[in-house]
Short mmCIF file of C-alpha atoms in Angstrom, two decimals:
data_model
loop_
_atom_site.label_atom_id
_atom_site.label_comp_id
_atom_site.label_asym_id
_atom_site.label_seq_id
_atom_site.Cartn_x
_atom_site.Cartn_y
_atom_site.Cartn_z
CA MET P 840 0.00 0.00 0.00
CA THR P 841 1.45 3.35 -1.05
CA SER P 842 1.83 6.28 1.33
CA GLU P 843 -0.65 8.29 -0.76
CA LEU P 844 -3.30 5.60 -0.39
CA LYS P 845 -2.68 5.37 3.36
CA ASN P 846 -3.14 9.12 3.75
CA LEU P 847 -6.35 9.06 1.72
CA ILE P 848 -7.75 6.20 3.80
CA LYS P 849 -6.97 8.15 6.98
CA GLU P 850 -8.69 11.20 5.53
CA ARG P 851 -11.72 9.09 4.63
CA ALA P 852 -11.85 7.64 8.14
CA THR P 853 -11.82 11.19 9.56
CA VAL P 854 -14.81 12.22 7.44
CA LYS P 855 -16.71 9.05 8.37
CA ALA P 856 -16.05 9.71 12.05
CA GLN P 857 -17.30 13.29 11.67
CA LEU P 858 -20.50 12.04 10.05
CA SER P 859 -21.01 9.46 12.79
CA ARG P 860 -20.57 12.09 15.52
CA LEU P 861 -23.02 14.41 13.75
CA ASN P 862 -25.58 11.62 13.47
CA ASN P 863 -25.30 10.78 17.18
CA TYR P 864 -25.38 14.45 18.17
CA ILE P 865 -28.59 15.40 16.37
CA ARG P 866 -30.42 12.35 17.74
CA GLN P 867 -29.54 13.21 21.34
CA LEU P 868 -30.66 16.85 21.20
CA GLU P 869 -33.46 17.57 23.65
CA THR P 870 -34.39 20.92 22.12
CA VAL P 871 -33.79 21.91 18.51
CA ASP P 872 -34.49 24.98 16.44
CA ILE P 873 -34.57 25.59 12.70
CA PRO P 874 -31.28 27.57 12.44
CA ALA P 875 -29.40 24.85 14.34
CA LEU P 876 -30.81 22.09 12.13
CA GLU P 877 -30.02 24.06 8.98
CA ARG P 878 -26.42 24.46 10.13
CA ARG P 879 -26.21 20.71 10.72
CA LYS P 880 -27.72 20.14 7.29
CA GLN P 881 -25.06 22.32 5.71
CA LYS P 882 -22.36 20.48 7.64
CA LEU P 883 -23.81 17.18 6.44
CA GLU P 884 -23.51 18.31 2.81
CA GLU P 885 -19.89 19.36 3.41
CA TYR P 886 -19.08 15.89 4.76
CA TYR P 887 -20.69 14.30 1.71
CA VAL P 888 -18.63 16.40 -0.69
CA SER P 889 -15.42 15.71 1.25
CA PHE P 890 -16.06 11.98 1.31
CA SER P 891 -16.93 11.84 -2.40
CA ASN P 892 -13.70 13.62 -3.32
CA VAL P 893 -11.54 11.38 -1.14
CA GLN P 894 -13.33 8.19 -2.14
CA SER P 895 -12.99 9.00 -5.85
CA ARG P 896 -9.24 9.45 -5.41
CA ILE P 897 -9.01 6.17 -3.53
CA GLU P 898 -10.95 4.30 -6.20
CA ALA P 899 -8.64 5.72 -8.87
CA ILE P 900 -5.70 4.08 -7.06
CA ASP P 901 -7.28 0.96 -5.59
CA ASP P 902 -9.82 -1.02 -7.63
CA ASN P 903 -10.64 -3.38 -4.75
CA PRO P 904 -14.39 -4.21 -4.76
CA GLN P 905 -14.39 -3.40 -1.05
CA GLN P 906 -14.28 0.28 -2.01
CA ASP P 907 -17.84 0.01 -3.29
CA GLN P 908 -18.92 -1.24 0.13
CA ASN P 909 -17.13 1.66 1.84
CA ARG P 910 -19.00 4.15 -0.33
CA GLU P 911 -22.31 2.36 0.24
CA ASP P 912 -21.86 2.32 4.04
CA PHE P 913 -21.14 6.06 4.11
CA GLU P 914 -24.08 6.92 1.86
CA ILE P 915 -26.50 4.85 3.96
CA LEU P 916 -25.55 6.80 7.08
CA TYR P 917 -25.61 10.06 5.13
CA TYR P 918 -29.15 9.50 3.87
CA GLU P 919 -30.37 8.36 7.29
CA CYS P 920 -28.93 11.47 8.92
CA GLY P 921 -30.31 13.76 6.23
CA ASP P 922 -33.76 12.18 6.42
CA PHE P 923 -33.81 12.64 10.20
CA ILE P 924 -32.91 16.35 9.88
CA ASP P 925 -35.59 16.83 7.22
CA ARG P 926 -38.25 15.25 9.45
CA GLU P 927 -37.28 17.48 12.35
CA LEU P 928 -37.39 20.57 10.15
CA HIS P 929 -40.85 19.62 8.92
CA LYS P 930 -42.03 19.15 12.51
CA LEU P 931 -40.84 22.63 13.46
CA ASN P 932 -42.56 24.06 10.40
CA ARG P 933 -45.70 22.16 11.40
CA ILE P 934 -45.87 20.55 7.99
CA PRO P 935 -46.00 16.74 7.81
CA PRO P 936 -42.91 15.27 6.10
CA HIS P 937 -43.19 15.45 2.32
CA SER P 938 -46.93 16.18 2.52
CA ASN P 939 -46.61 19.06 0.08
CA THR P 940 -44.70 17.03 -2.48
CA ALA P 941 -45.86 17.73 -6.00
CA ILE P 942 -45.51 15.25 -8.86
CA HIS P 943 -44.17 15.88 -12.35
CA LEU P 944 -44.63 13.17 -14.99
CA GLU P 945 -42.91 12.88 -18.36
CA VAL P 946 -43.45 10.44 -21.22
CA VAL P 947 -40.26 9.27 -22.96
CA SER P 948 -39.88 7.20 -26.10
CA ASP P 949 -37.30 4.83 -24.60
CA LEU P 950 -35.08 4.29 -21.53
CA THR P 951 -31.91 5.76 -22.96
CA THR P 952 -29.76 8.49 -21.52
CA GLU P 953 -30.67 10.75 -24.47
CA ALA P 954 -34.39 10.38 -23.82
CA PHE P 955 -33.91 11.11 -20.13
CA LEU P 956 -31.86 14.22 -20.86
CA ALA P 957 -34.61 15.45 -23.17
CA SER P 958 -37.23 14.93 -20.45
CA LEU P 959 -34.97 16.71 -17.95
CA LYS P 960 -34.76 19.74 -20.25
CA ARG P 961 -38.55 19.80 -20.52
CA PHE P 962 -38.81 19.63 -16.74
CA PHE P 963 -36.45 22.59 -16.31
CA ALA P 964 -38.36 24.56 -18.94
CA ARG P 965 -41.67 24.06 -17.13
CA ARG P 966 -40.60 24.04 -13.47
CA GLY P 967 -37.33 25.96 -13.35
CA TYR P 968 -33.82 24.74 -12.56
CA SER P 969 -33.24 22.40 -9.64
CA GLN P 970 -30.44 22.79 -7.13
CA ILE P 971 -30.24 19.10 -6.20
CA ILE P 972 -31.55 16.01 -8.00
CA TYR P 973 -31.97 12.75 -6.10
CA SER P 974 -32.39 9.51 -8.01
CA ASP P 975 -31.72 5.80 -7.87
CA ASN P 976 -28.78 4.11 -9.58
CA GLY P 977 -30.49 3.33 -12.89
CA THR P 978 -27.90 3.08 -15.67
CA ASN P 979 -29.66 5.73 -17.75
CA PHE P 980 -29.51 8.15 -14.80
CA VAL P 981 -25.83 7.47 -14.17
CA GLY P 982 -25.09 7.96 -17.85
CA ALA P 983 -27.03 11.23 -17.83
CA LYS P 984 -24.97 12.52 -14.92
CA ASN P 985 -21.77 11.68 -16.79
CA LYS P 986 -23.00 13.49 -19.89
CA LEU P 987 -24.05 16.50 -17.86
CA SER P 988 -20.60 16.60 -16.27
CA GLU P 989 -19.09 16.64 -19.78
CA LEU P 990 -21.57 19.39 -20.72
CA PHE P 991 -20.56 21.56 -17.76
CA ALA P 992 -16.89 21.04 -18.60
CA LEU P 993 -17.57 22.08 -22.19
CA LEU P 994 -19.53 25.13 -21.13
CA ARG P 995 -16.57 26.33 -19.07
CA THR P 996 -14.35 26.60 -22.15
CA GLU P 997 -13.74 29.91 -23.88
CA LYS P 998 -15.70 28.80 -26.95
CA HIS P 999 -18.95 28.78 -24.99
CA ASN P 1000 -18.98 32.06 -23.09
CA ASP P 1001 -22.31 33.35 -24.31
CA LYS P 1002 -25.29 34.14 -22.08
CA ILE P 1003 -26.77 30.64 -22.06
CA SER P 1004 -23.55 28.87 -21.12
CA ARG P 1005 -22.85 31.37 -18.33
CA TYR P 1006 -26.40 30.89 -17.05
CA LEU P 1007 -26.05 27.09 -16.92
CA VAL P 1008 -22.59 27.12 -15.38
CA ASP P 1009 -23.76 29.47 -12.63
CA ARG P 1010 -26.51 26.97 -11.82
CA ASN P 1011 -24.52 23.76 -11.73
CA ILE P 1012 -26.78 20.99 -10.51
CA GLN P 1013 -25.86 18.61 -7.72
CA TRP P 1014 -26.74 15.02 -8.56
CA LYS P 1015 -27.09 12.55 -5.71
CA PHE P 1016 -27.81 8.83 -6.02
CA SER P 1017 -29.38 6.51 -3.51
CA PRO P 1018 -27.06 3.75 -2.22
CA PRO P 1019 -26.86 0.71 -4.52
CA ARG P 1020 -29.42 -2.01 -3.82
CA SER P 1021 -31.30 0.29 -1.42
CA PRO P 1022 -34.65 1.11 -3.06
CA HIS P 1023 -36.15 2.06 0.32
CA PHE P 1024 -34.11 5.28 0.19
CA GLY P 1025 -36.25 6.36 -2.73
CA GLY P 1026 -39.48 5.85 -0.82
CA LEU P 1027 -40.68 9.37 -1.55
CA TRP P 1028 -40.67 9.05 -5.32
CA GLU P 1029 -41.35 5.30 -5.31
CA SER P 1030 -44.68 5.95 -3.56
CA ALA P 1031 -45.52 8.49 -6.24
CA VAL P 1032 -44.62 5.97 -8.95
CA LYS P 1033 -46.84 3.40 -7.24
CA SER P 1034 -49.80 5.82 -7.12
CA PHE P 1035 -49.41 6.60 -10.80
CA LYS P 1036 -48.46 3.25 -12.28
CA GLY P 1037 -50.90 1.08 -10.37
CA HIS P 1038 -53.97 3.13 -11.24
CA LEU P 1039 -52.81 3.76 -14.80
CA VAL P 1040 -52.47 0.04 -15.55
CA ARG P 1041 -55.89 -0.71 -14.07
CA THR P 1042 -57.50 2.15 -15.99
CA ILE P 1043 -56.13 1.80 -19.51
CA GLY P 1044 -55.41 -1.94 -19.50
CA ASP P 1045 -54.16 -3.06 -22.93
CA THR P 1046 -55.44 -0.01 -24.80
CA MET P 1047 -53.04 1.25 -27.47
CA PHE P 1048 -52.29 4.98 -27.60
CA THR P 1049 -50.28 7.21 -29.83
CA TYR P 1050 -47.41 9.13 -28.26
CA GLU P 1051 -49.48 12.32 -28.23
CA GLU P 1052 -52.49 10.61 -26.63
CA LEU P 1053 -50.35 9.00 -23.94
CA SER P 1054 -48.63 12.32 -23.18
CA THR P 1055 -52.02 13.97 -22.75
CA ILE P 1056 -53.28 11.23 -20.42
CA VAL P 1057 -50.13 11.30 -18.29
CA THR P 1058 -50.25 15.09 -17.97
CA GLU P 1059 -53.89 14.96 -16.89
CA ILE P 1060 -53.08 12.25 -14.34
CA GLU P 1061 -50.31 14.50 -13.03
CA ALA P 1062 -52.91 17.21 -12.45
CA VAL P 1063 -55.16 14.74 -10.63
CA LEU P 1064 -52.37 13.60 -8.30
CA ASN P 1065 -51.41 17.20 -7.55
CA SER P 1066 -55.00 18.16 -6.74
CA ARG P 1067 -55.14 16.23 -3.46
CA PRO P 1068 -56.18 18.50 -0.53
CA LEU P 1069 -53.58 18.98 2.21
CA THR P 1070 -54.83 21.57 4.68
CA PRO P 1071 -57.40 24.38 4.87
CA LEU P 1072 -56.38 27.58 3.14
CA SER P 1073 -57.73 29.70 5.99
CA PRO P 1074 -59.35 29.31 9.44
CA ASP P 1075 -62.53 30.97 8.14
CA PRO P 1076 -65.42 28.52 8.80
CA ASN P 1077 -67.10 29.75 5.62
CA ASP P 1078 -64.04 28.94 3.51
CA PHE P 1079 -64.22 25.43 2.10
CA CYS P 1080 -61.04 25.63 0.00
CA ALA P 1081 -57.98 23.49 0.73
CA LEU P 1082 -54.33 23.89 -0.11
CA THR P 1083 -53.03 21.39 -2.70
CA PRO P 1084 -49.60 20.58 -4.17
CA ALA P 1085 -50.77 22.22 -7.40
CA HIS P 1086 -50.98 25.55 -5.56
CA PHE P 1087 -47.23 25.46 -4.94
CA LEU P 1088 -46.57 24.98 -8.66
CA ILE P 1089 -49.16 27.40 -10.02
CA VAL P 1090 -48.52 30.12 -7.46
CA TRP P 1091 -44.76 29.88 -8.08
CA GLN P 1092 -45.26 30.23 -11.81
CA HIS P 1093 -47.67 33.12 -11.30
CA THR P 1094 -45.31 34.99 -8.99
CA GLN P 1095 -42.46 34.45 -11.43
CA ARG P 1096 -44.53 35.97 -14.24
CA ILE P 1097 -45.43 38.96 -12.04
CA LYS P 1098 -41.80 39.38 -11.06
CA GLN P 1099 -40.68 39.27 -14.70
CA HIS P 1100 -43.41 41.71 -15.77
CA PHE P 1101 -42.55 44.15 -12.99
CA TRP P 1102 -38.85 43.94 -13.79
CA SER P 1103 -39.42 44.50 -17.49
CA ARG P 1104 -41.48 47.65 -16.90
CA TRP P 1105 -39.41 49.10 -14.07
CA TYR P 1106 -36.09 48.35 -15.76
CA LYS P 1107 -37.02 50.36 -18.86
CA GLU P 1108 -38.50 53.24 -16.87
CA TYR P 1109 -35.50 53.42 -14.57
CA LEU P 1110 -33.03 53.49 -17.46
CA ASN P 1111 -35.08 56.15 -19.24
CA GLU P 1112 -35.02 58.22 -16.08
CA LEU P 1113 -31.25 57.88 -15.83
CA ASN P 1114 -30.90 58.63 -19.50
CA ILE P 1115 -32.40 62.12 -19.35
CA ARG P 1116 -29.83 64.08 -21.30
CA THR P 1117 -29.22 67.50 -22.59
CA LYS P 1118 -30.35 68.19 -26.11
CA TRP P 1119 -28.64 66.19 -28.82
CA ARG P 1120 -26.75 69.22 -30.15
CA GLN P 1121 -25.10 69.94 -26.81
CA ASN P 1122 -21.71 68.45 -26.07
CA SER P 1123 -21.97 65.40 -23.81
CA ALA P 1124 -18.23 64.78 -23.57
CA GLY P 1125 -18.16 66.51 -20.18
CA ARG P 1126 -20.39 63.81 -18.71
CA LEU P 1127 -18.95 60.81 -20.55
CA LYS P 1128 -15.35 60.37 -19.59
CA VAL P 1129 -12.97 57.49 -20.09
CA ARG P 1130 -13.22 54.97 -17.21
CA THR P 1131 -16.72 56.11 -16.22
CA LEU P 1132 -18.87 53.18 -15.02
CA VAL P 1133 -22.13 53.00 -16.96
CA LEU P 1134 -25.23 50.83 -17.25
CA ILE P 1135 -25.63 49.14 -20.62
CA LYS P 1136 -29.14 48.78 -22.00
CA GLU P 1137 -29.95 45.19 -23.02
CA GLU P 1138 -33.25 43.56 -23.81
CA ASN P 1139 -34.60 40.45 -22.06
CA LEU P 1140 -32.28 40.53 -19.07
CA PRO P 1141 -33.42 38.30 -16.17
CA PRO P 1142 -34.56 40.11 -13.02
CA CYS P 1143 -31.84 41.71 -10.88
CA GLN P 1144 -29.23 41.34 -13.62
CA TRP P 1145 -27.46 44.55 -14.64
CA ARG P 1146 -24.94 44.89 -17.46
CA LEU P 1147 -22.17 47.22 -16.35
CA GLY P 1148 -19.09 48.44 -18.18
CA ARG P 1149 -16.55 51.23 -18.20
CA ILE P 1150 -16.07 53.66 -21.04
CA TRP P 1151 -12.84 52.61 -22.74
CA GLU P 1152 -12.75 55.16 -25.54
CA ILE P 1153 -14.82 58.14 -26.68
CA HIS P 1154 -15.53 58.80 -30.38
CA PRO P 1155 -16.64 62.43 -30.92
CA GLY P 1156 -18.05 63.38 -34.30
CA GLU P 1157 -16.98 66.24 -36.57
CA ASP P 1158 -19.18 68.57 -34.53
CA ASN P 1159 -17.38 67.38 -31.37
CA ILE P 1160 -20.55 65.69 -30.09
CA VAL P 1161 -20.08 62.19 -28.66
CA ARG P 1162 -22.55 59.73 -30.14
CA VAL P 1163 -20.55 56.48 -29.90
CA VAL P 1164 -18.28 55.11 -27.18
CA THR P 1165 -16.27 51.94 -26.69
CA ILE P 1166 -17.30 49.99 -23.58
CA ARG P 1167 -15.20 47.44 -21.72
CA THR P 1168 -17.07 44.72 -19.79
CA ASN P 1169 -16.22 41.42 -18.14
CA HIS P 1170 -16.98 39.71 -21.44
CA GLY P 1171 -15.16 41.87 -23.93
CA ILE P 1172 -14.95 45.30 -25.52
CA TYR P 1173 -17.85 46.67 -27.59
CA LYS P 1174 -18.97 49.87 -29.30
CA ARG P 1175 -22.29 51.28 -28.15
CA SER P 1176 -24.38 54.31 -28.96
CA VAL P 1177 -24.64 56.79 -26.10
CA LYS P 1178 -28.41 56.23 -26.28
CA ASN P 1179 -27.82 52.68 -25.04
CA ILE P 1180 -25.73 53.54 -22.00
CA CYS P 1181 -26.61 55.33 -18.78
CA PRO P 1182 -24.18 56.95 -16.36
CA LEU P 1183 -24.89 55.98 -12.75
CA PRO P 1184 -27.01 58.43 -10.74
CA ILE P 1185 -24.17 59.21 -8.31
CA ARG P 1186 -21.24 60.34 -10.35
CA GLU P 1187 -17.75 59.23 -9.48
CA GLU P 1188 -14.83 61.59 -9.69
CA ILE P 1189 -12.77 60.57 -12.72
CA PRO P 1190 -9.51 62.49 -12.98
CA ASP P 1191 -8.67 63.69 -16.47
CA LEU P 1192 -6.08 61.50 -18.15
CA ALA P 1193 -2.82 63.12 -19.07
CA VAL P 1194 -2.41 63.59 -22.79
#
């Protein structure tokens, strides 16, 4: 055994001991609060990342089958600890564990990695990007994770530095698998699969459907499963409405649309307000100096995203009026009309450059 492998095994043992102590600690707490549990949850995720990094390095050196068992043992304890913290958090929030879980169903043409990736893209388009994805160890899922890892590596190259690639890289998705041969760890989604598949088989039997017909049926079943009542919407005795999982999806989408609409209107009005200028024939060179930080007008920016740049060069016309400037940003140097830039409301003192 090499010294490097010995050191890695010691490091792995340290992380496993830390996880074991955390598991024992949270189960012996007499009083807990949400901030404390969230800190433990964060610490749990740090242990998982540390173990995964060390274990991957060990497996690259030692191909002993026992390494699979070491990974499985750690992941079992990790999921048990995480599930316990989640249950305690739900108790403190007075919401039964996983009671507000909504279901999303997708029809795929086959069980290949490509088909799964296509369904994942549709899911993101309809529901938004996920921070963490949990799944079992199906080969198509494992293959999808590998392809996504290659995609993220590709997107980090200089050839793919456009808006979309930057957006995806900034939202890198964590992918976590249940331990091998441990289907009980996927109880949450397995129960949803059981609710869907059992009733679907009994309902349609051997009926043949086209792809479009089956997609329609599955989507409608999704709506039925998400319509189950959870709790009253209000304590008003005259209110007979109940909260459902569908409310979480529909309300989220509605609020996102309102947010986007508000941003679109306010963004344009705010820039127009900043862009109140002297008449076109007056010299604007006094206000637009080299190195001045300016806002750059761009259409279809997501909420809370501002394009900033510094004036790199000024191009006055024959009448000595500045109509075009060169802007330097984090992503390159561009020429822009002065109509499409806005100096910040509080001016900074820019010393004149020596000629």
